[in-house]
Amino acid sequence: MSRRLKTGGRLIDRDRPVEFTFDGKALRGYAGDTLASALLANGQRVMGRSFKYHRPRSVVAAGPEEPNALMEIGTGARFEPNQRATVQPLWEGLSARSQNAWPSLAFDVGRVNDLASRFLPAGFYYKTFMAPRPAWKHVFEPFIRKAAGLGSAPTEADADRYEFKYAFCDTLVVGGGIAGLTAALAAMRAGERVILVESRATLGGRAATDGAEIDGKAAEDWIKNAVEALEKSESVTLVARCEGSGVYDHGYVICTEDLTGFKADKSGPRERVWRIRAGRVIAATGAIERPLSFAGNDIPGVMLASAVRDYLLDYGVSPGERTVIVTNNDDAYRTAKALLEAGLRVPAILDVRPEVNSPIVRDIKDLGVKVHMGRGIARVHGNDAVTGVSVCLQAGDGAVMQEIRCDAVAMSGGWSPVVHLWSHCGGKLLWDAERAMFRPDPARPPTGADGEGFVKTAGAASGALTTAEVLADAAETVGGDAPSTAVVEEAPIRPVWVMPEGAGPKLRAKMWLDYQNDVKVSDVRLAAQEGFESVEHAKRYTTLGMATDQGKLSNINGLAVLADRLDRTIPEVGTTTFRPPYTPTTIGALAGEARGETFQPLRRTPMHDWAETHGAYWEPVGHWRRAYCFPRAGESHADAVSREVKNTREHLGMLDASTLGKLLVRGPDAGRFLDMLYTNMMSTLKPGRCRYGLMCDENGFLIDDGVVARIDEQTWLCHTTTGGADRIHGWMEDWLQCEWWDWKVHVVNLTEQFAQIAVVGPNARRVLEKLGGMDVSAEALPFMAWADGTLGGVDVRLYRISFSGELSYEIAVPASRGAALWSALMEAGADFDVMPYGTEALHIMRAEKGFIMIGDETDGTVVPQDLGLDWAISKKKDDYLGKRGQMRSEFHKPDRWKLVGLETLDGTALEDGAYAIGEGTNANGQTVVQGRVTSTYHSPTLDRGIAMGLVARGPERMGEVIRFTRIGQEPQEARIVSPVFFDPEGEKANV
Amino acid sequence: MRRFSAFAIAREALRHHEGWGRTWAKRPPKARYDVVIVGAGGHGLATAHYLGKNFGITNVAILEKGWLGGGNTGRNTTIIRSNYLQDPSAALYEKARSLYETMSQDLNYNVMFSPRGVIMLAQTHHEVRGYKRTAHANSLQGVQTEWIGPERVKELCPIMNIEGPRYPVLGGLWQARGGTARHDAVAWAYARACTDMGMDILQTCEVTGIRRDGGRVTGVETNLGEIGCDKLGIVVAGHSGVLAEMAGFRLPLESVALQALVSEPIKPCMDVVVMANTVHGYMSQSDKGEMVIGGGTDGYNNYTQRGSFHHIEETLRALVETFPMISRLKMLRQWGGIVDVTGDRSPILSKTPVEGVFINCGWGTGGFKAIPGSGWGMAELMAKGHSPLTEAFGLERFREGRFIDESVAAGVAH
């Protein structure tokens, strides 16, 4: 039975009780407790159920490596599954629930899996559940899914928010134990900018718990002084409750800081993600104790020896009254000492080593503890709690020599350095047989752009085990003097991977390696037997190390078992890959601040508010919102679009065209540059004139189009599509920076600097004349000309261009004047029946005229020649982007799909994306196709369906009727016609 | 081969499972094979398998530099779908999907093919038109897909926020017979079947040279010595360029890192696969309960199998927006794989300038779903010299400009 001791607990504040609940039960702990320590203090040992066999489990560790005690914290919009109780600080009102158990933690129906475990070894599911075939989907898989998983799924959106912080430093120290502090002090003294992050609330690490003397002071005092010195320095930033999570290329490190997880007040951001660019990273991340593999090593009450010590000394909690210690190294004797000093009983220490005579072992023996050398545990007794152990010879096969009654077992299988941050970017490990650990190989660090290592380890993370070694290593890593401390003599570890050595299959099937995923020694051996010899295969076949602790406790033990079964050495087997994050990291925190309205920047034109108040129905176009149409009361969208088209064609329409890309291209080589970018000639364009241009990629495919205006001798303004503005800007820069870097050209993206208004329709000129200020006559401003001037007192640039076939002007003004000019035009236009129109009317009018739309008629597979745009391709130029690509044979095949107009026989509209059905089927059994619809609309002007499409040899087949697919209906017939449905002579624009 | 079944497990349980044999055999290489396949990933193993099964060619060795299935076969997000736009792609992926349906039974190994359905979300009008087009194309290609409205999307995936402020869900392309499978098991199942036909699988066997005689392949040099062959299939994904160079030709490929990540496992909350191209992310839930998440490729070429953090951020941002309930879940693990990407983002299944050398590569971000179809077509190509499934995917298409561009249908990794 675990309980709170009367005294002790250096991290808890006994004057500040904290109320919390577990599975609805009201419990009390103290400020400074973790959820795990508080539960133990309340005698609650069973804290979870394992993944596969639903075995009852208690905490085995006291830190982030905990695989068993996972819980659901909070409710509703603050619900969080799978939180490790060992790292969850207690706060007033915390509500925790057990998970993966039904109907209750104490009685879990899923435990039946445990009884059947003999039939459910590693990978059993690959060998069964195959017949009958539909049963997998309908029976087996749903059953397995329900049984698997851990915590429940959250059901609500997160009530909390998160933030990023960007920081730079010369040295980032991860870990605030004595190694990290030593490293940070040395870096500080060398004048560096230092950031030190520590995942726990307090700095100092194990040293404070375990006690040692540093520089003649108690460790706790030395730590206090060190922290004070660092806090005083302006070049040092200390961040507690902040975990070094992942190391990325070029010294980029992600750290996650807990801001509200430890307190009742949840206001403010919940977590802060530090995005640090560090000159070098010192991983002072310590080491993790390994369990031992003996039968029943997962029964509640079996704990890491260091964890027992932590609960005792840090939290004043006793895991049991009688604790048997089993170990292969000296460190566990410290646990014995702590237990004895707390007045608890240690019935025996089982030490697998045949003979040890180090000072601490002598001390413990002198205290009267029975130390059995060369012994181990044959089996732990108990079901939901430890009741005793059977002792055996480690060298034997498990024959029981003695039974010892106890209610807890403290085990130590040695220590594994936390090498994750070292390994994330490719730092290599070496096997240190003497210490029985993989530790960083200083000769093979992760390297940066200069070929030098940018991550180093310090202290226990390097493999140092004693205080003296840790301090010396940290000082050496950073370059400085090591604080002084006494050298304590320790006896070497004796690696033990299975206890006892000769354990048979029955025992092996009860020795847990990966607690959470229920992977046992027998499973890893089975994997090896079945040929899963690579450590990666064994991992994937057994799921060893794939649980939420990512193998922090299990990996080394597992691969040692694998090596043994394969008769290979441990380094030959090697480790699996260490991947970020070090411990599971909140997804919302990584997503950061960009949520809801701020998920992606919403771009609004200067006329956005006007449109909003006039009932615009919005359409997202890239990051912009554009008005799709302006429905009036009682009008459908289709009705509104129809009205807008008709009114524009008959009277006057206005479109907010501000989103069109506007790229200013200037310089002595600008003409030459644009001649390469566009298929047609731009260098010969005269100032004051406009030209429609096409842009292709190197493969010859059409990527953008737009009107180019020449401003002066060295300046052109290139209009792109709305979606293309940023892409084409990047495209231009790509060529200028990577290929033609010696050309004197610069490009400026002016898209947002100008508002642009299209004034379209037979009354267009009249409304401009009414505003007055410049000559807008056909003579002064012919089609495809532009001029600067004023309209209604506003400085404007006026283009006479048309995308609708109507008399049309586009007026560009500085963005700040856009709304005013729009309103002025609307007011002046009232006499001429002006109406705003949206993107759909724009699309319909261009389709009626047979104008192509990038993204509709093009899809990255269409060359200009397919669209009958040969006229926009200069024959005079030596080269342009895409010219060579367009010479390839595929684009000159006679049956190439080419642009045509399509008219349904019944006058309805073709379906979006419909395909033209050809004759028969191809070699793969697919129906042959001969073309497709690229744009289809109901034309209000013609009151019938019109479409544009690409059809094999289309232009040669005018008048032919072909069939188009309809989803869920018979195909629809349409006649191939000219793509220009309206005003083929262009008379309306030419006035 | 010993048949797997519930009865076999029960029998073995009585003797502590000590009677199970190796999943695939371990033998030293022979001096010569009729066919050598380089690369024991899904595609290489499937190619070997169908060479044996469909054409009786069993004197085959599959060479693997590392561990079988350890490349992109074991790193992907396990999505299987065939709702492709272009005819050649649809044919290949649909063949693959249909073979996945019966793979567990065909190979007597449970690969856990789960036809739970795949939704590709449309969140702009442009995407709506694009997916409707795909639905039309699929109707003629024999691929069952359906355009569905936002209400149906919500019904299929209740955890989705279909009314996000930025990109409301306008509908989706639904392939009910798409889904997921257990990726490692696919490689293991094929390996077991290849072994059963007497083929040799040689792990930790790295090809260091390709031997030719008068423009014809005669064998490969490896760290295990020379191995002779009449035909050589190069199926090595990210490192295709390296092997091609050994054979003396170049490939139109770029290698980039593609990342994926998983959350901690939770109880079932998502029964379908969802892909959201506008915001760049996709997600499904594994049988173990993890949310399996992927996004786009890194913007620069490399071989590191790691990838950059900003892509993780971008992907998670997109998915929290689409599935707000994942915000308080935790990312358990992120990783990267090297994908080989062609100019038109479609694969290469082709003869090469060296007689007897065939290449299967360029799967980019979407190779897992194609494994059985790719193997089926590649085996036919290697055995007969031509295959309707692979015909359009020849190397010459880049010279001719005959691209198979799916970018209109998939702006995101898949």
mmCIF file of N, CA, C and O in Angstrom, chain A residues 157-158 160-166 269 271 273 275 586-602 623, chain B residues 161 164-167 279 309-310 312-324 326-327:
data_model
loop_
_atom_site.group_PDB
_atom_site.id
_atom_site.type_symbol
_atom_site.label_atom_id
_atom_site.label_comp_id
_atom_site.label_asym_id
_atom_site.label_seq_id
_atom_site.Cartn_x
_atom_site.Cartn_y
_atom_site.Cartn_z
ATOM 1 N N ALA A 157 -13.825 21.758 -29.913
ATOM 2 C CA ALA A 157 -12.682 22.572 -30.310
ATOM 3 C C ALA A 157 -11.984 23.061 -29.046
ATOM 4 O O ALA A 157 -12.598 23.219 -28.000
ATOM 5 N N ASP A 158 -10.706 23.278 -29.179
ATOM 6 C CA ASP A 158 -9.864 23.646 -28.045
ATOM 7 C C ASP A 158 -10.225 25.038 -27.522
ATOM 8 O O ASP A 158 -10.309 25.993 -28.285
ATOM 9 N N ASP A 160 -8.358 26.685 -25.542
ATOM 10 C CA ASP A 160 -7.127 27.437 -25.300
ATOM 11 C C ASP A 160 -6.458 27.874 -26.582
ATOM 12 O O ASP A 160 -6.748 27.369 -27.663
ATOM 13 N N ARG A 161 -5.547 28.818 -26.420
ATOM 14 C CA ARG A 161 -4.748 29.215 -27.562
ATOM 15 C C ARG A 161 -3.269 29.033 -27.219
ATOM 16 O O ARG A 161 -2.915 28.762 -26.069
ATOM 17 N N TYR A 162 -2.449 29.209 -28.206
ATOM 18 C CA TYR A 162 -1.018 28.906 -28.074
ATOM 19 C C TYR A 162 -0.231 30.020 -28.729
ATOM 20 O O TYR A 162 -0.762 30.780 -29.518
ATOM 21 N N GLU A 163 1.041 30.073 -28.404
ATOM 22 C CA GLU A 163 1.828 31.124 -29.059
ATOM 23 C C GLU A 163 3.231 30.631 -29.400
ATOM 24 O O GLU A 163 3.741 29.678 -28.814
ATOM 25 N N PHE A 164 3.815 31.295 -30.360
ATOM 26 C CA PHE A 164 5.197 31.028 -30.754
ATOM 27 C C PHE A 164 6.086 32.115 -30.172
ATOM 28 O O PHE A 164 5.669 33.240 -29.995
ATOM 29 N N LYS A 165 7.307 31.736 -29.914
ATOM 30 C CA LYS A 165 8.301 32.742 -29.591
ATOM 31 C C LYS A 165 9.563 32.384 -30.369
ATOM 32 O O LYS A 165 9.976 31.232 -30.380
ATOM 33 N N TYR A 166 10.149 33.370 -31.001
ATOM 34 C CA TYR A 166 11.342 33.138 -31.805
ATOM 35 C C TYR A 166 12.545 33.665 -31.037
ATOM 36 O O TYR A 166 12.487 34.748 -30.459
ATOM 37 N N PRO A 269 -2.311 32.119 -23.012
ATOM 38 C CA PRO A 269 -1.949 30.978 -23.854
ATOM 39 C C PRO A 269 -1.608 29.756 -23.001
ATOM 40 O O PRO A 269 -1.059 29.892 -21.916
ATOM 41 N N GLU A 271 0.288 27.037 -24.027
ATOM 42 C CA GLU A 271 1.691 26.646 -24.208
ATOM 43 C C GLU A 271 2.367 27.644 -25.130
ATOM 44 O O GLU A 271 1.711 28.294 -25.937
ATOM 45 N N VAL A 273 5.511 27.759 -27.862
ATOM 46 C CA VAL A 273 6.521 27.003 -28.611
ATOM 47 C C VAL A 273 7.684 27.935 -28.916
ATOM 48 O O VAL A 273 7.518 28.950 -29.586
ATOM 49 N N ARG A 275 10.935 28.706 -30.805
ATOM 50 C CA ARG A 275 11.599 28.300 -32.048
ATOM 51 C C ARG A 275 12.958 28.975 -32.017
ATOM 52 O O ARG A 275 13.077 30.156 -32.284
ATOM 53 N N THR A 586 1.730 18.883 -27.848
ATOM 54 C CA THR A 586 0.376 19.299 -28.211
ATOM 55 C C THR A 586 0.299 19.781 -29.664
ATOM 56 O O THR A 586 1.061 20.667 -30.068
ATOM 57 N N ILE A 587 -0.618 19.208 -30.395
ATOM 58 C CA ILE A 587 -0.761 19.550 -31.809
ATOM 59 C C ILE A 587 -1.161 21.021 -31.968
ATOM 60 O O ILE A 587 -0.622 21.734 -32.814
ATOM 61 N N GLY A 588 -2.067 21.474 -31.128
ATOM 62 C CA GLY A 588 -2.490 22.873 -31.211
ATOM 63 C C GLY A 588 -1.334 23.834 -31.008
ATOM 64 O O GLY A 588 -1.278 24.899 -31.616
ATOM 65 N N ALA A 589 -0.392 23.448 -30.145
ATOM 66 C CA ALA A 589 0.756 24.319 -29.887
ATOM 67 C C ALA A 589 1.642 24.408 -31.125
ATOM 68 O O ALA A 589 2.160 25.467 -31.463
ATOM 69 N N LEU A 590 1.781 23.279 -31.811
ATOM 70 C CA LEU A 590 2.617 23.276 -33.013
ATOM 71 C C LEU A 590 1.935 24.036 -34.142
ATOM 72 O O LEU A 590 2.584 24.619 -35.002
ATOM 73 N N ALA A 591 0.602 23.993 -34.138
ATOM 74 C CA ALA A 591 -0.138 24.754 -35.151
ATOM 75 C C ALA A 591 -0.051 26.245 -34.856
ATOM 76 O O ALA A 591 -0.097 27.064 -35.761
ATOM 77 N N GLY A 592 0.080 26.586 -33.560
ATOM 78 C CA GLY A 592 0.350 27.967 -33.200
ATOM 79 C C GLY A 592 -0.867 28.862 -33.195
ATOM 80 O O GLY A 592 -1.984 28.433 -32.929
ATOM 81 N N GLU A 593 -0.615 30.115 -33.479
ATOM 82 C CA GLU A 593 -1.656 31.135 -33.335
ATOM 83 C C GLU A 593 -2.630 31.139 -34.491
ATOM 84 O O GLU A 593 -3.699 31.731 -34.402
ATOM 85 N N ALA A 594 -2.242 30.523 -35.588
ATOM 86 C CA ALA A 594 -3.045 30.644 -36.806
ATOM 87 C C ALA A 594 -4.280 29.765 -36.750
ATOM 88 O O ALA A 594 -4.268 28.632 -37.225
ATOM 89 N N ARG A 595 -5.320 30.279 -36.129
ATOM 90 C CA ARG A 595 -6.556 29.513 -36.040
ATOM 91 C C ARG A 595 -7.740 30.383 -36.388
ATOM 92 O O ARG A 595 -7.714 31.593 -36.183
ATOM 93 N N GLY A 596 -8.794 29.749 -36.875
ATOM 94 C CA GLY A 596 -10.010 30.494 -37.184
ATOM 95 C C GLY A 596 -9.721 31.610 -38.172
ATOM 96 O O GLY A 596 -9.137 31.391 -39.225
ATOM 97 N N GLU A 597 -10.103 32.809 -37.778
ATOM 98 C CA GLU A 597 -9.961 33.961 -38.675
ATOM 99 C C GLU A 597 -8.500 34.195 -39.058
ATOM 100 O O GLU A 597 -8.209 34.755 -40.096
ATOM 101 N N THR A 598 -7.599 33.817 -38.171
ATOM 102 C CA THR A 598 -6.188 34.091 -38.457
ATOM 103 C C THR A 598 -5.464 32.892 -39.052
ATOM 104 O O THR A 598 -4.253 32.901 -39.179
ATOM 105 N N PHE A 599 -6.233 31.870 -39.423
ATOM 106 C CA PHE A 599 -5.610 30.666 -39.979
ATOM 107 C C PHE A 599 -4.739 31.009 -41.187
ATOM 108 O O PHE A 599 -3.593 30.618 -41.278
ATOM 109 N N GLN A 600 -5.306 31.732 -42.126
ATOM 110 C CA GLN A 600 -4.514 32.251 -43.231
ATOM 111 C C GLN A 600 -4.964 33.686 -43.431
ATOM 112 O O GLN A 600 -6.131 34.000 -43.216
ATOM 113 N N PRO A 601 -4.050 34.560 -43.820
ATOM 114 C CA PRO A 601 -4.447 35.964 -43.948
ATOM 115 C C PRO A 601 -5.556 36.092 -44.985
ATOM 116 O O PRO A 601 -5.452 35.567 -46.087
ATOM 117 N N LEU A 602 -6.618 36.775 -44.609
ATOM 118 C CA LEU A 602 -7.690 37.024 -45.545
ATOM 119 C C LEU A 602 -7.395 38.372 -46.187
ATOM 120 O O LEU A 602 -7.226 39.364 -45.481
ATOM 121 N N HIS A 623 -6.076 33.731 -51.333
ATOM 122 C CA HIS A 623 -6.321 34.305 -50.014
ATOM 123 C C HIS A 623 -7.340 35.444 -50.063
ATOM 124 O O HIS A 623 -7.723 35.992 -49.055
ATOM 125 N N ASN B 161 -14.850 20.178 -39.173
ATOM 126 C CA ASN B 161 -15.521 21.475 -39.138
ATOM 127 C C ASN B 161 -15.765 21.881 -40.589
ATOM 128 O O ASN B 161 -14.835 22.260 -41.290
ATOM 129 N N GLY B 164 -15.559 26.209 -41.525
ATOM 130 C CA GLY B 164 -14.420 27.016 -41.101
ATOM 131 C C GLY B 164 -14.538 28.410 -41.695
ATOM 132 O O GLY B 164 -15.050 28.583 -42.789
ATOM 133 N N PRO B 165 -14.073 29.404 -40.965
ATOM 134 C CA PRO B 165 -14.217 30.769 -41.455
ATOM 135 C C PRO B 165 -13.416 31.012 -42.736
ATOM 136 O O PRO B 165 -13.795 31.841 -43.559
ATOM 137 N N ARG B 166 -12.350 30.280 -42.896
ATOM 138 C CA ARG B 166 -11.472 30.564 -44.027
ATOM 139 C C ARG B 166 -11.880 29.798 -45.285
ATOM 140 O O ARG B 166 -12.030 30.345 -46.344
ATOM 141 N N TYR B 167 -12.043 28.509 -45.140
ATOM 142 C CA TYR B 167 -12.381 27.670 -46.296
ATOM 143 C C TYR B 167 -13.516 26.728 -45.941
ATOM 144 O O TYR B 167 -13.274 25.597 -45.538
ATOM 145 N N VAL B 279 -5.889 23.350 -48.038
ATOM 146 C CA VAL B 279 -5.131 23.734 -46.859
ATOM 147 C C VAL B 279 -3.887 22.872 -46.669
ATOM 148 O O VAL B 279 -3.093 23.104 -45.765
ATOM 149 N N PHE B 309 10.848 21.606 -39.936
ATOM 150 C CA PHE B 309 9.748 21.810 -39.005
ATOM 151 C C PHE B 309 8.616 22.629 -39.619
ATOM 152 O O PHE B 309 7.455 22.419 -39.304
ATOM 153 N N HIS B 310 8.954 23.570 -40.498
ATOM 154 C CA HIS B 310 7.895 24.474 -40.964
ATOM 155 C C HIS B 310 6.795 23.723 -41.702
ATOM 156 O O HIS B 310 5.654 24.150 -41.726
ATOM 157 N N ILE B 312 5.723 20.718 -40.836
ATOM 158 C CA ILE B 312 4.893 20.144 -39.776
ATOM 159 C C ILE B 312 3.919 21.208 -39.275
ATOM 160 O O ILE B 312 2.723 20.965 -39.091
ATOM 161 N N GLU B 313 4.455 22.387 -39.072
ATOM 162 C CA GLU B 313 3.619 23.489 -38.597
ATOM 163 C C GLU B 313 2.482 23.763 -39.586
ATOM 164 O O GLU B 313 1.317 23.865 -39.205
ATOM 165 N N GLU B 314 2.830 23.848 -40.845
ATOM 166 C CA GLU B 314 1.837 24.164 -41.877
ATOM 167 C C GLU B 314 0.750 23.097 -41.936
ATOM 168 O O GLU B 314 -0.445 23.395 -42.000
ATOM 169 N N THR B 315 1.181 21.842 -41.875
ATOM 170 C CA THR B 315 0.219 20.747 -41.964
ATOM 171 C C THR B 315 -0.704 20.726 -40.750
ATOM 172 O O THR B 315 -1.924 20.588 -40.886
ATOM 173 N N LEU B 316 -0.119 20.879 -39.578
ATOM 174 C CA LEU B 316 -0.947 20.817 -38.366
ATOM 175 C C LEU B 316 -1.907 21.992 -38.282
ATOM 176 O O LEU B 316 -3.045 21.859 -37.850
ATOM 177 N N ARG B 317 -1.433 23.135 -38.712
ATOM 178 C CA ARG B 317 -2.278 24.323 -38.747
ATOM 179 C C ARG B 317 -3.516 24.043 -39.605
ATOM 180 O O ARG B 317 -4.643 24.332 -39.223
ATOM 181 N N ALA B 318 -3.260 23.451 -40.745
ATOM 182 C CA ALA B 318 -4.360 23.153 -41.669
ATOM 183 C C ALA B 318 -5.322 22.154 -41.058
ATOM 184 O O ALA B 318 -6.544 22.273 -41.196
ATOM 185 N N LEU B 319 -4.784 21.171 -40.365
ATOM 186 C CA LEU B 319 -5.659 20.106 -39.864
ATOM 187 C C LEU B 319 -6.389 20.522 -38.594
ATOM 188 O O LEU B 319 -7.506 20.080 -38.356
ATOM 189 N N VAL B 320 -5.776 21.373 -37.777
ATOM 190 C CA VAL B 320 -6.508 21.884 -36.608
ATOM 191 C C VAL B 320 -7.688 22.716 -37.112
ATOM 192 O O VAL B 320 -8.777 22.700 -36.541
ATOM 193 N N GLU B 321 -7.469 23.433 -38.196
ATOM 194 C CA GLU B 321 -8.548 24.230 -38.780
ATOM 195 C C GLU B 321 -9.664 23.315 -39.298
ATOM 196 O O GLU B 321 -10.848 23.617 -39.145
ATOM 197 N N THR B 322 -9.277 22.208 -39.877
ATOM 198 C CA THR B 322 -10.267 21.303 -40.468
ATOM 199 C C THR B 322 -10.892 20.387 -39.421
ATOM 200 O O THR B 322 -12.075 20.056 -39.510
ATOM 201 N N PHE B 323 -10.087 19.966 -38.455
ATOM 202 C CA PHE B 323 -10.570 19.057 -37.399
ATOM 203 C C PHE B 323 -10.221 19.677 -36.040
ATOM 204 O O PHE B 323 -9.231 19.286 -35.412
ATOM 205 N N PRO B 324 -11.018 20.636 -35.570
ATOM 206 C CA PRO B 324 -10.600 21.381 -34.372
ATOM 207 C C PRO B 324 -10.338 20.499 -33.157
ATOM 208 O O PRO B 324 -9.547 20.868 -32.287
ATOM 209 N N ILE B 326 -8.594 17.966 -32.774
ATOM 210 C CA ILE B 326 -7.249 17.366 -32.633
ATOM 211 C C ILE B 326 -6.287 18.297 -31.892
ATOM 212 O O ILE B 326 -5.174 17.899 -31.561
ATOM 213 N N SER B 327 -6.719 19.515 -31.628
ATOM 214 C CA SER B 327 -5.788 20.500 -31.063
ATOM 215 C C SER B 327 -5.151 20.026 -29.758
ATOM 216 O O SER B 327 -3.971 20.242 -29.518
#
